[in-house]
Amino acid sequence: MIVEEKWQEILLTVKEEYELSKVVYDSWIKPLEIFRIDGDKIYILAPPEQIALNYITKKYLTPLKVVIAEVTGMEYEIEFILPEDAKKMKPAKSTAMQDDSAAHKNHDLNPNYTFDTFVVGSNNKLAHTISLVVAEEAENPAKQYNPLFLWGGVGLGKTHLMHSIAHHILANHPKLKIQYVPSEVFTNEVIDAIRNGSNAQINAIRDKYRNVDVLLIDDIQFIIGKDRTQEEFFNTFNVLYNAGKQIVVSSDKPPKEMTTLEERFRSRFQWGCMADIGSPDYETRMAILRRKEEMDNIRFDDEIIKYIATNIKSNIRELEGALNRLMAFSRLTNVEITIETAKEQLESIINPDMHREITPQLIIEIVAEHFQKTPEQLISKSRSSDIVRPRQIAMYLCKNMTGASLAGIGEVLGGRDHSTIIHGIEKIEAECKTKESTQNLIETIRKKINPN
Ligand code: ADP
Ligand code: MG
């Protein structure tokens, strides 16, 4: 169930978009738990007093509905219930949920992620074409496309393409056995088996993943560096590859940028074919929004669609999230969406500062905030390591994201001299080369500074 999987994200989104303080969030929102889902109704456990239940219902029912629709693309009824009433309800999972988990076991495929619903643009044309070829030829995969390595940033359509390949094969080559798995699931299965010391469990995993014609493994970056899981995957890869079976891998980076990737993986990933998915251009973003309007049978003003396409650029999930939010808002409140309401509703998604100028000052502020320090601390004389490191990261980012000179960077960072700045930059540069975690950290902060 997608709502359950995304529950944490949903709660955090409520916090962000409704600008709840930490205290409010911690006391009212964070403790909310799903008790049960019946069809399109979600029962949520409220704190144990009637008065709290009333308060939450009054204040947070609509925000929750809106955000659930925004994050999952589906609308639900919500009812808060008291723990004592929950006890009286049938605690058994509804049949709907059992059906769903059975489907989960089969292939875990989103029925909406097909080639039909995938909008092709210049950013994904190659990846799309090759995916289609791989799906068509899955019976007898060409060496040239095996493995297929799809890579690209968050929310750009990797999972959608992988599911499309799987659906296409299921429909057109029903004899082929396919297995799609997010690499986190694979990891958990392996870890579980190891923890239980169970050979039977390990064998079951091998059986599941090695007796297939097509293996699709999503977000491979999550298993890199996890020794046993990586080893298990490596062996599975070899077995399938040697048997001439198709393998499809996705990742957020190309193999050459996965610094901690062992050479044996790197070379294997590069045996076949690599295709990247980039950020969609304006036309593609418009086409995706129009397609979604069509699918959801709704029509907004052109001006609104253009506003969204102009302002959300780098993540298709957010692009869709914006539309979901407007649809939910309009249905829940029965208000017709004008460009003004749209702007208001999307304010929290569309960062109004998106086009702000990137200056060393801005970088210092954002780095400080990221490490829960103040800009003054970064600029100060303090040599304590929890300040020094953020400070060096700020130096590195100033050098890489602004045109400021070393002397200029030293100036804004509390009048430090040029050699101190060079030292700081070099330190972070070296770390980036050897540690994937540092790279990821830098990337995260970079996105905060420049979300585009
Ligand atoms: P990723 O796996 O790369 O993080 P997803 O495949 O989950 O991204 O895509 C995020 C959302 O954007 C999904 O809802 C997906 O259907 C949608 N999406 C991505 N690319 C396209 C596209 N080319 N056409 C239509 N929808 C797309
Ligand atoms: Mg994905």
Short mmCIF file of C-alpha atoms and ligand atoms in Angstrom, two decimals:
data_model
loop_
_atom_site.label_atom_id
_atom_site.label_comp_id
_atom_site.label_asym_id
_atom_site.label_seq_id
_atom_site.Cartn_x
_atom_site.Cartn_y
_atom_site.Cartn_z
CA MET A 1 0.00 0.00 0.00
CA ILE A 2 1.51 3.17 -1.18
CA VAL A 3 -0.01 5.30 1.61
CA GLU A 4 1.59 3.12 4.23
CA GLU A 5 4.95 3.15 2.53
CA LYS A 6 4.86 6.89 2.24
CA TRP A 7 3.35 7.68 5.62
CA GLN A 8 6.47 9.34 7.03
CA GLU A 9 6.89 11.41 3.90
CA ILE A 10 3.23 12.43 4.09
CA LEU A 11 3.52 13.58 7.69
CA LEU A 12 6.69 15.52 7.00
CA THR A 13 5.11 17.15 3.98
CA VAL A 14 2.21 18.32 6.13
CA LYS A 15 4.74 19.84 8.48
CA GLU A 16 6.59 21.61 5.72
CA GLU A 17 3.70 22.80 3.64
CA TYR A 18 1.61 24.01 6.52
CA GLU A 19 4.69 25.39 8.24
CA LEU A 20 4.05 23.63 11.52
CA SER A 21 6.48 24.29 14.30
CA LYS A 22 8.44 21.40 15.72
CA VAL A 23 6.35 21.37 18.86
CA VAL A 24 3.07 21.24 16.98
CA TYR A 25 4.41 18.60 14.64
CA ASP A 26 5.83 16.45 17.42
CA SER A 27 2.70 16.58 19.52
CA TRP A 28 -0.04 16.24 16.91
CA ILE A 29 1.21 14.97 13.60
CA LYS A 30 4.20 12.76 14.18
CA PRO A 31 2.37 10.31 16.49
CA LEU A 32 -0.39 9.65 13.94
CA GLU A 33 -0.51 6.05 12.84
CA ILE A 34 -2.56 4.29 10.27
CA PHE A 35 -4.80 1.78 11.95
CA ARG A 36 -6.39 0.34 8.90
CA ILE A 37 -7.22 1.05 5.28
CA ASP A 38 -10.55 -0.05 3.85
CA GLY A 39 -10.72 0.67 0.17
CA ASP A 40 -10.44 4.41 -0.03
CA LYS A 41 -10.92 5.04 3.65
CA ILE A 42 -8.06 5.44 6.06
CA TYR A 43 -8.58 5.01 9.80
CA ILE A 44 -5.96 6.89 11.73
CA LEU A 45 -5.28 6.36 15.41
CA ALA A 46 -5.69 9.60 17.30
CA PRO A 47 -4.35 10.43 20.75
CA PRO A 48 -6.47 8.79 23.41
CA GLU A 49 -8.72 11.70 24.43
CA GLN A 50 -11.90 12.75 22.68
CA ILE A 51 -10.95 16.38 22.95
CA ALA A 52 -7.68 15.80 21.13
CA LEU A 53 -9.49 13.84 18.48
CA ASN A 54 -11.88 16.71 17.87
CA TYR A 55 -9.07 19.18 17.69
CA ILE A 56 -7.06 17.15 15.20
CA THR A 57 -10.09 16.53 13.06
CA LYS A 58 -10.88 20.19 12.93
CA LYS A 59 -7.36 21.35 12.22
CA TYR A 60 -5.59 18.65 10.32
CA LEU A 61 -8.12 16.56 8.44
CA THR A 62 -8.04 18.68 5.32
CA PRO A 63 -4.29 19.24 5.29
CA LEU A 64 -3.76 15.50 5.58
CA LYS A 65 -6.17 14.74 2.76
CA VAL A 66 -4.54 17.29 0.50
CA VAL A 67 -1.05 16.05 1.19
CA ILE A 68 -2.00 12.38 0.83
CA ALA A 69 -3.42 13.21 -2.59
CA GLU A 70 -0.34 15.21 -3.44
CA VAL A 71 2.11 12.50 -2.46
CA THR A 72 0.26 9.41 -3.62
CA GLY A 73 -1.93 10.74 -6.41
CA MET A 74 -4.95 9.09 -4.77
CA GLU A 75 -7.75 10.53 -2.72
CA TYR A 76 -8.87 9.00 0.52
CA GLU A 77 -11.50 9.55 3.13
CA ILE A 78 -10.00 9.95 6.56
CA GLU A 79 -11.39 9.15 9.95
CA PHE A 80 -9.55 9.63 13.20
CA ILE A 81 -10.40 7.01 15.78
CA LEU A 82 -9.65 6.59 19.45
CA PRO A 83 -7.51 3.63 20.47
CA GLU A 84 -10.40 2.23 22.53
CA ASP A 85 -12.68 2.29 19.48
CA ALA A 86 -9.96 0.76 17.36
CA LYS A 87 -9.92 -2.21 19.72
CA LYS A 88 -13.58 -2.80 18.99
CA MET A 89 -13.06 -2.73 15.25
CA LYS A 90 -11.99 -5.88 13.52
CA PRO A 91 -8.26 -5.74 13.88
CA ALA A 92 -7.80 -8.08 10.94
CA LYS A 93 -6.43 -6.51 7.83
CA SER A 94 -9.11 -5.85 5.29
CA THR A 95 -9.35 -8.17 2.32
CA ALA A 96 -8.45 -5.24 0.15
CA MET A 97 -5.13 -5.11 1.89
CA GLN A 98 -4.52 -8.81 1.61
CA ASP A 99 -5.21 -8.66 -2.10
CA ASP A 100 -2.86 -5.83 -2.37
CA SER A 101 -0.06 -7.57 -0.57
CA ALA A 102 -0.54 -10.60 -2.81
CA ALA A 103 -0.11 -8.35 -5.81
CA HIS A 104 2.90 -6.95 -4.05
CA LYS A 105 4.44 -10.38 -3.90
CA ASN A 106 3.86 -11.07 -7.53
CA HIS A 107 5.59 -8.23 -9.18
CA ASP A 108 5.20 -5.09 -7.18
CA LEU A 109 4.45 -3.16 -10.33
CA ASN A 110 2.53 0.07 -10.48
CA PRO A 111 -0.21 -0.47 -13.08
CA ASN A 112 0.10 3.14 -14.22
CA TYR A 113 3.77 2.89 -15.06
CA THR A 114 3.59 1.69 -18.65
CA PHE A 115 5.08 2.75 -21.97
CA ASP A 116 1.65 4.11 -22.88
CA THR A 117 1.69 6.65 -20.10
CA PHE A 118 5.37 7.56 -20.49
CA VAL A 119 5.81 10.89 -22.23
CA VAL A 120 8.83 10.87 -24.50
CA GLY A 121 10.93 14.00 -24.66
CA SER A 122 14.47 14.91 -25.57
CA ASN A 123 15.53 14.16 -22.00
CA ASN A 124 14.54 10.50 -22.07
CA LYS A 125 14.28 9.57 -25.74
CA LEU A 126 17.28 7.28 -25.81
CA ALA A 127 16.44 5.59 -22.52
CA HIS A 128 12.89 5.06 -23.73
CA THR A 129 13.91 3.59 -27.08
CA ILE A 130 16.41 1.20 -25.59
CA SER A 131 13.98 0.13 -22.87
CA LEU A 132 11.43 -0.69 -25.52
CA VAL A 133 13.95 -2.70 -27.51
CA VAL A 134 14.99 -4.59 -24.37
CA ALA A 135 11.35 -5.35 -23.56
CA GLU A 136 10.64 -6.58 -27.09
CA GLU A 137 13.77 -8.69 -27.33
CA ALA A 138 13.66 -10.04 -23.80
CA GLU A 139 13.34 -13.59 -25.03
CA ASN A 140 16.71 -13.44 -26.61
CA PRO A 141 18.55 -10.42 -25.31
CA ALA A 142 21.23 -8.86 -27.48
CA LYS A 143 24.64 -8.64 -25.81
CA GLN A 144 24.75 -5.04 -26.83
CA TYR A 145 21.87 -4.15 -24.48
CA ASN A 146 22.72 -6.45 -21.61
CA PRO A 147 22.83 -5.31 -18.92
CA LEU A 148 20.79 -2.19 -19.50
CA PHE A 149 21.92 0.46 -17.06
CA LEU A 150 19.44 3.33 -16.63
CA TRP A 151 20.56 6.32 -14.66
CA GLY A 152 19.28 9.76 -13.76
CA GLY A 153 18.29 12.02 -10.88
CA VAL A 154 15.39 11.61 -8.48
CA GLY A 155 11.89 11.68 -9.89
CA LEU A 156 12.87 11.61 -13.55
CA GLY A 157 11.23 8.34 -14.56
CA LYS A 158 13.66 5.47 -13.93
CA THR A 159 11.16 3.41 -11.96
CA HIS A 160 8.42 4.25 -14.44
CA LEU A 161 10.57 2.93 -17.30
CA MET A 162 11.55 -0.22 -15.45
CA HIS A 163 7.93 -1.04 -14.64
CA SER A 164 7.07 -0.32 -18.27
CA ILE A 165 9.61 -2.90 -19.41
CA ALA A 166 8.17 -5.42 -16.98
CA HIS A 167 4.55 -4.77 -18.02
CA HIS A 168 5.46 -5.00 -21.67
CA ILE A 169 7.14 -8.35 -21.19
CA LEU A 170 4.29 -9.70 -19.08
CA ALA A 171 1.84 -8.75 -21.81
CA ASN A 172 3.86 -9.80 -24.82
CA HIS A 173 6.02 -12.65 -23.61
CA PRO A 174 3.89 -14.26 -20.94
CA LYS A 175 6.16 -17.30 -20.79
CA LEU A 176 9.10 -15.32 -19.54
CA LYS A 177 9.69 -15.16 -15.83
CA ILE A 178 10.47 -11.71 -14.64
CA GLN A 179 11.44 -10.30 -11.31
CA TYR A 180 11.41 -6.64 -10.43
CA VAL A 181 12.90 -5.58 -7.13
CA PRO A 182 13.87 -2.29 -5.51
CA SER A 183 17.38 -2.84 -4.23
CA GLU A 184 16.31 -1.97 -0.67
CA VAL A 185 13.94 -4.92 -0.71
CA PHE A 186 16.68 -7.17 -2.04
CA THR A 187 19.00 -5.90 0.68
CA ASN A 188 16.47 -6.54 3.42
CA GLU A 189 15.87 -10.06 2.21
CA VAL A 190 19.57 -10.85 2.23
CA ILE A 191 20.15 -9.23 5.61
CA ASP A 192 17.21 -11.10 7.05
CA ALA A 193 18.50 -14.42 5.82
CA ILE A 194 21.96 -13.72 7.19
CA ARG A 195 20.62 -12.60 10.55
CA ASN A 196 18.61 -15.78 10.86
CA GLY A 197 21.62 -17.79 9.73
CA SER A 198 19.22 -19.58 7.48
CA ASN A 199 20.57 -21.47 4.50
CA ALA A 200 17.04 -22.28 3.46
CA GLN A 201 16.31 -18.58 3.29
CA ILE A 202 19.44 -17.86 1.28
CA ASN A 203 18.52 -20.64 -1.10
CA ALA A 204 15.03 -19.24 -1.43
CA ILE A 205 16.50 -15.87 -2.40
CA ARG A 206 18.74 -17.52 -4.98
CA ASP A 207 15.84 -19.46 -6.32
CA LYS A 208 13.76 -16.33 -6.60
CA TYR A 209 16.32 -14.20 -8.39
CA ARG A 210 18.38 -16.69 -10.34
CA ASN A 211 15.60 -18.66 -11.97
CA VAL A 212 14.27 -15.79 -14.00
CA ASP A 213 14.54 -14.62 -17.58
CA VAL A 214 14.57 -10.96 -16.75
CA LEU A 215 15.80 -9.34 -13.55
CA LEU A 216 15.12 -5.66 -12.96
CA ILE A 217 16.80 -4.13 -9.96
CA ASP A 218 15.92 -0.56 -9.09
CA ASP A 219 18.15 2.00 -7.36
CA ILE A 220 21.27 -0.11 -7.23
CA GLN A 221 23.15 2.67 -5.46
CA PHE A 222 21.59 1.43 -2.20
CA ILE A 223 23.43 -1.88 -2.24
CA ILE A 224 26.83 -0.50 -3.08
CA GLY A 225 29.07 -0.87 -0.09
CA LYS A 226 26.82 -3.37 1.71
CA ASP A 227 29.19 -6.28 1.55
CA ARG A 228 27.06 -9.39 1.70
CA THR A 229 24.21 -7.96 -0.31
CA GLN A 230 26.60 -6.72 -2.93
CA GLU A 231 28.24 -10.13 -3.10
CA GLU A 232 24.89 -11.86 -3.43
CA PHE A 233 23.86 -9.52 -6.19
CA PHE A 234 27.18 -9.92 -7.97
CA ASN A 235 26.84 -13.69 -8.03
CA THR A 236 23.23 -13.46 -9.15
CA PHE A 237 24.28 -11.10 -11.89
CA ASN A 238 26.91 -13.53 -13.13
CA VAL A 239 24.60 -16.50 -13.11
CA LEU A 240 21.95 -14.66 -15.10
CA TYR A 241 24.38 -13.00 -17.46
CA ASN A 242 26.15 -16.22 -18.27
CA ALA A 243 22.83 -17.88 -18.95
CA GLY A 244 22.04 -15.10 -21.44
CA LYS A 245 19.26 -13.56 -19.37
CA GLN A 246 18.37 -9.89 -19.51
CA ILE A 247 19.33 -7.68 -16.58
CA VAL A 248 18.14 -4.12 -16.10
CA VAL A 249 19.69 -1.93 -13.44
CA SER A 250 18.84 1.62 -12.42
CA SER A 251 20.90 4.07 -10.45
CA ASP A 252 21.05 7.74 -9.59
CA LYS A 253 24.53 8.01 -11.09
CA PRO A 254 26.54 6.46 -13.91
CA PRO A 255 29.00 3.73 -12.84
CA LYS A 256 32.02 5.95 -13.31
CA GLU A 257 30.70 8.38 -10.72
CA MET A 258 29.98 5.72 -8.14
CA THR A 259 33.29 6.16 -6.41
CA THR A 260 33.06 3.28 -4.01
CA LEU A 261 31.90 0.89 -6.66
CA GLU A 262 34.33 -1.97 -7.04
CA GLU A 263 36.03 -2.33 -10.37
CA ARG A 264 34.41 -5.71 -11.07
CA PHE A 265 30.95 -4.11 -10.83
CA ARG A 266 31.95 -1.11 -12.81
CA SER A 267 33.18 -3.17 -15.71
CA ARG A 268 30.14 -5.45 -15.66
CA PHE A 269 27.72 -2.55 -15.66
CA GLN A 270 29.54 -1.18 -18.65
CA TRP A 271 29.40 -4.41 -20.65
CA GLY A 272 26.01 -3.62 -22.02
CA CYS A 273 24.36 -0.32 -22.59
CA MET A 274 23.99 2.82 -20.52
CA ALA A 275 21.22 5.32 -20.99
CA ASP A 276 20.63 8.42 -18.94
CA ILE A 277 17.47 10.34 -18.24
CA GLY A 278 17.91 14.08 -17.84
CA SER A 279 15.65 16.86 -16.68
CA PRO A 280 12.66 17.43 -18.94
CA ASP A 281 12.56 20.58 -21.05
CA TYR A 282 9.59 22.93 -20.99
CA GLU A 283 7.70 21.18 -23.80
CA THR A 284 8.09 17.81 -22.13
CA ARG A 285 6.94 19.21 -18.80
CA MET A 286 3.86 20.66 -20.50
CA ALA A 287 3.19 17.34 -22.23
CA ILE A 288 3.47 15.44 -18.95
CA LEU A 289 1.02 17.82 -17.25
CA ARG A 290 -1.43 17.57 -20.13
CA ARG A 291 -1.23 13.81 -20.14
CA LYS A 292 -1.95 13.76 -16.45
CA GLU A 293 -4.91 16.10 -16.83
CA GLU A 294 -6.28 13.75 -19.43
CA MET A 295 -5.78 10.70 -17.28
CA ASP A 296 -7.41 12.31 -14.29
CA ASN A 297 -10.12 13.81 -16.39
CA ILE A 298 -9.64 17.32 -15.24
CA ARG A 299 -8.80 20.52 -17.02
CA PHE A 300 -7.09 23.55 -15.60
CA ASP A 301 -6.58 26.92 -17.18
CA ASP A 302 -3.66 27.07 -19.58
CA GLU A 303 -2.15 29.76 -17.50
CA ILE A 304 -2.05 27.46 -14.48
CA ILE A 305 -0.44 24.60 -16.36
CA LYS A 306 2.15 26.96 -17.80
CA TYR A 307 2.80 28.37 -14.37
CA ILE A 308 3.57 24.90 -13.02
CA ALA A 309 5.68 23.91 -16.02
CA THR A 310 7.66 27.12 -15.79
CA ASN A 311 8.38 26.84 -12.10
CA ILE A 312 8.96 23.15 -11.43
CA LYS A 313 11.82 22.02 -13.54
CA SER A 314 13.91 19.27 -12.20
CA ASN A 315 11.60 16.64 -10.80
CA ILE A 316 8.62 15.04 -12.48
CA ARG A 317 7.29 13.69 -9.22
CA GLU A 318 6.99 17.26 -7.96
CA LEU A 319 5.44 18.34 -11.21
CA GLU A 320 2.71 15.76 -10.74
CA GLY A 321 2.52 16.50 -7.03
CA ALA A 322 1.62 20.10 -7.83
CA LEU A 323 -1.23 19.02 -10.04
CA ASN A 324 -2.43 16.45 -7.51
CA ARG A 325 -2.49 19.12 -4.88
CA LEU A 326 -4.60 21.48 -6.95
CA MET A 327 -7.03 18.70 -7.85
CA ALA A 328 -7.42 17.64 -4.25
CA PHE A 329 -7.85 21.20 -3.10
CA SER A 330 -10.50 21.93 -5.67
CA ARG A 331 -12.45 18.78 -4.85
CA LEU A 332 -12.23 19.14 -1.11
CA THR A 333 -13.20 22.76 -1.01
CA ASN A 334 -15.35 22.94 -4.12
CA VAL A 335 -13.47 26.03 -5.08
CA GLU A 336 -12.65 26.62 -8.68
CA ILE A 337 -8.94 26.98 -9.17
CA THR A 338 -7.83 30.30 -10.56
CA ILE A 339 -4.26 31.27 -11.18
CA GLU A 340 -4.30 33.16 -7.87
CA THR A 341 -5.48 30.16 -5.85
CA ALA A 342 -3.02 27.99 -7.72
CA LYS A 343 -0.13 30.27 -6.83
CA GLU A 344 -1.24 30.34 -3.24
CA GLN A 345 -1.65 26.58 -3.00
CA LEU A 346 1.66 25.89 -4.69
CA GLU A 347 3.67 28.42 -2.81
CA SER A 348 5.24 25.84 -0.58
CA ILE A 349 6.16 23.57 -3.50
CA ILE A 350 7.35 26.24 -5.85
CA ASN A 351 10.14 27.84 -4.00
CA PRO A 352 9.76 31.54 -4.66
CA ASP A 353 13.49 31.91 -4.15
CA MET A 354 14.28 29.59 -7.00
CA HIS A 355 15.81 32.28 -9.10
CA ARG A 356 17.70 33.88 -6.27
CA GLU A 357 21.27 34.73 -6.90
CA ILE A 358 23.80 32.35 -5.47
CA THR A 359 26.22 34.29 -3.34
CA PRO A 360 28.78 33.22 -0.74
CA GLN A 361 26.47 34.71 1.92
CA LEU A 362 23.60 32.53 0.79
CA ILE A 363 25.83 29.46 0.80
CA ILE A 364 27.04 30.19 4.32
CA GLU A 365 23.45 30.55 5.52
CA ILE A 366 22.31 27.31 3.96
CA VAL A 367 25.34 25.30 5.03
CA ALA A 368 24.94 26.62 8.57
CA GLU A 369 21.28 25.70 8.62
CA HIS A 370 22.01 22.25 7.26
CA PHE A 371 24.38 21.54 10.15
CA GLN A 372 22.13 23.29 12.64
CA LYS A 373 24.64 26.04 13.25
CA THR A 374 24.37 29.77 12.80
CA PRO A 375 26.19 31.73 10.08
CA GLU A 376 27.98 33.59 12.87
CA GLN A 377 29.43 30.31 14.13
CA LEU A 378 30.77 29.50 10.67
CA ILE A 379 32.36 32.90 10.40
CA SER A 380 33.71 32.85 13.95
CA LYS A 381 37.20 31.91 15.06
CA SER A 382 36.02 28.64 16.54
CA ARG A 383 38.20 25.63 15.73
CA SER A 384 35.90 22.99 17.10
CA SER A 385 35.45 20.22 14.59
CA ASP A 386 31.68 20.50 14.36
CA ILE A 387 32.19 24.03 13.07
CA VAL A 388 35.37 23.52 11.06
CA ARG A 389 33.86 20.94 8.77
CA PRO A 390 30.74 22.92 7.81
CA ARG A 391 33.03 25.90 7.30
CA GLN A 392 35.23 23.93 4.91
CA ILE A 393 32.18 22.68 3.06
CA ALA A 394 31.04 26.28 2.69
CA MET A 395 34.47 27.17 1.26
CA TYR A 396 34.25 24.33 -1.20
CA LEU A 397 30.76 25.26 -2.33
CA CYS A 398 31.59 28.96 -2.63
CA LYS A 399 34.46 28.05 -4.90
CA ASN A 400 32.31 25.72 -7.00
CA MET A 401 29.03 27.56 -7.11
CA THR A 402 29.97 31.22 -7.29
CA GLY A 403 32.48 33.26 -9.18
CA ALA A 404 34.00 34.53 -5.94
CA SER A 405 37.78 34.63 -5.70
CA LEU A 406 39.63 32.82 -2.93
CA ALA A 407 40.33 36.14 -1.30
CA GLY A 408 36.64 37.06 -1.59
CA ILE A 409 35.62 33.79 0.03
CA GLY A 410 38.12 34.36 2.82
CA GLU A 411 36.69 37.81 3.31
CA VAL A 412 33.07 36.73 3.83
CA LEU A 413 34.16 33.82 5.99
CA GLY A 414 35.45 36.06 8.74
CA GLY A 415 38.56 37.46 7.07
CA ARG A 416 40.46 34.21 6.63
CA ASP A 417 43.52 34.18 4.47
CA HIS A 418 43.81 32.64 1.11
CA SER A 419 45.86 29.59 2.17
CA THR A 420 43.26 28.61 4.78
CA ILE A 421 40.62 28.68 2.07
CA ILE A 422 42.72 26.56 -0.30
CA HIS A 423 43.35 24.06 2.47
CA GLY A 424 39.63 23.79 3.23
CA ILE A 425 38.67 23.35 -0.38
CA GLU A 426 41.31 20.71 -0.96
CA LYS A 427 40.26 18.79 2.10
CA ILE A 428 36.66 18.49 0.91
CA GLU A 429 37.76 17.78 -2.67
CA ALA A 430 39.89 14.87 -1.48
CA GLU A 431 37.09 13.50 0.64
CA CYS A 432 34.69 13.65 -2.28
CA LYS A 433 37.03 11.52 -4.29
CA THR A 434 37.16 8.74 -1.74
CA LYS A 435 33.89 8.89 0.13
CA GLU A 436 30.52 8.49 -1.46
CA SER A 437 28.89 9.77 1.72
CA THR A 438 30.67 13.11 1.40
CA GLN A 439 29.68 13.33 -2.23
CA ASN A 440 26.06 12.73 -1.33
CA LEU A 441 26.23 15.27 1.45
CA ILE A 442 27.61 17.89 -0.91
CA GLU A 443 24.98 17.04 -3.48
CA THR A 444 22.20 17.41 -0.90
CA ILE A 445 23.41 20.82 0.22
CA ARG A 446 24.00 21.90 -3.36
CA LYS A 447 20.34 21.09 -4.11
CA LYS A 448 19.26 23.20 -1.15
CA ILE A 449 21.26 26.09 -2.49
CA ASN A 450 20.13 25.66 -6.05
CA PRO A 451 17.01 23.49 -6.41
CA ASN A 452 16.98 23.81 -10.18
P1 ADP B 1 12.63 7.87 -10.41
O1 ADP B 1 12.48 6.40 -10.27
O2 ADP B 1 13.62 8.23 -11.49
O3 ADP B 1 12.93 8.57 -9.14
P2 ADP B 1 9.85 7.76 -11.11
O4 ADP B 1 9.92 6.75 -12.20
O5 ADP B 1 9.34 7.30 -9.80
O6 ADP B 1 11.25 8.47 -10.93
O7 ADP B 1 8.99 9.00 -11.65
C1 ADP B 1 8.42 9.96 -10.79
C2 ADP B 1 7.02 10.28 -11.24
O8 ADP B 1 7.07 10.96 -12.49
C3 ADP B 1 6.18 9.04 -11.48
O9 ADP B 1 4.87 9.30 -11.05
C4 ADP B 1 6.23 8.86 -12.97
O10 ADP B 1 5.04 8.25 -13.46
C5 ADP B 1 6.34 10.27 -13.48
N1 ADP B 1 7.10 10.33 -14.73
C6 ADP B 1 8.45 10.33 -14.85
N2 ADP B 1 8.82 10.42 -16.13
C7 ADP B 1 7.68 10.48 -16.85
C8 ADP B 1 7.39 10.59 -18.25
N3 ADP B 1 8.36 10.67 -19.15
N4 ADP B 1 6.09 10.62 -18.60
C9 ADP B 1 5.10 10.58 -17.70
N5 ADP B 1 5.31 10.48 -16.38
C10 ADP B 1 6.58 10.43 -15.95
MG MG B 2 12.66 5.22 -8.59
#
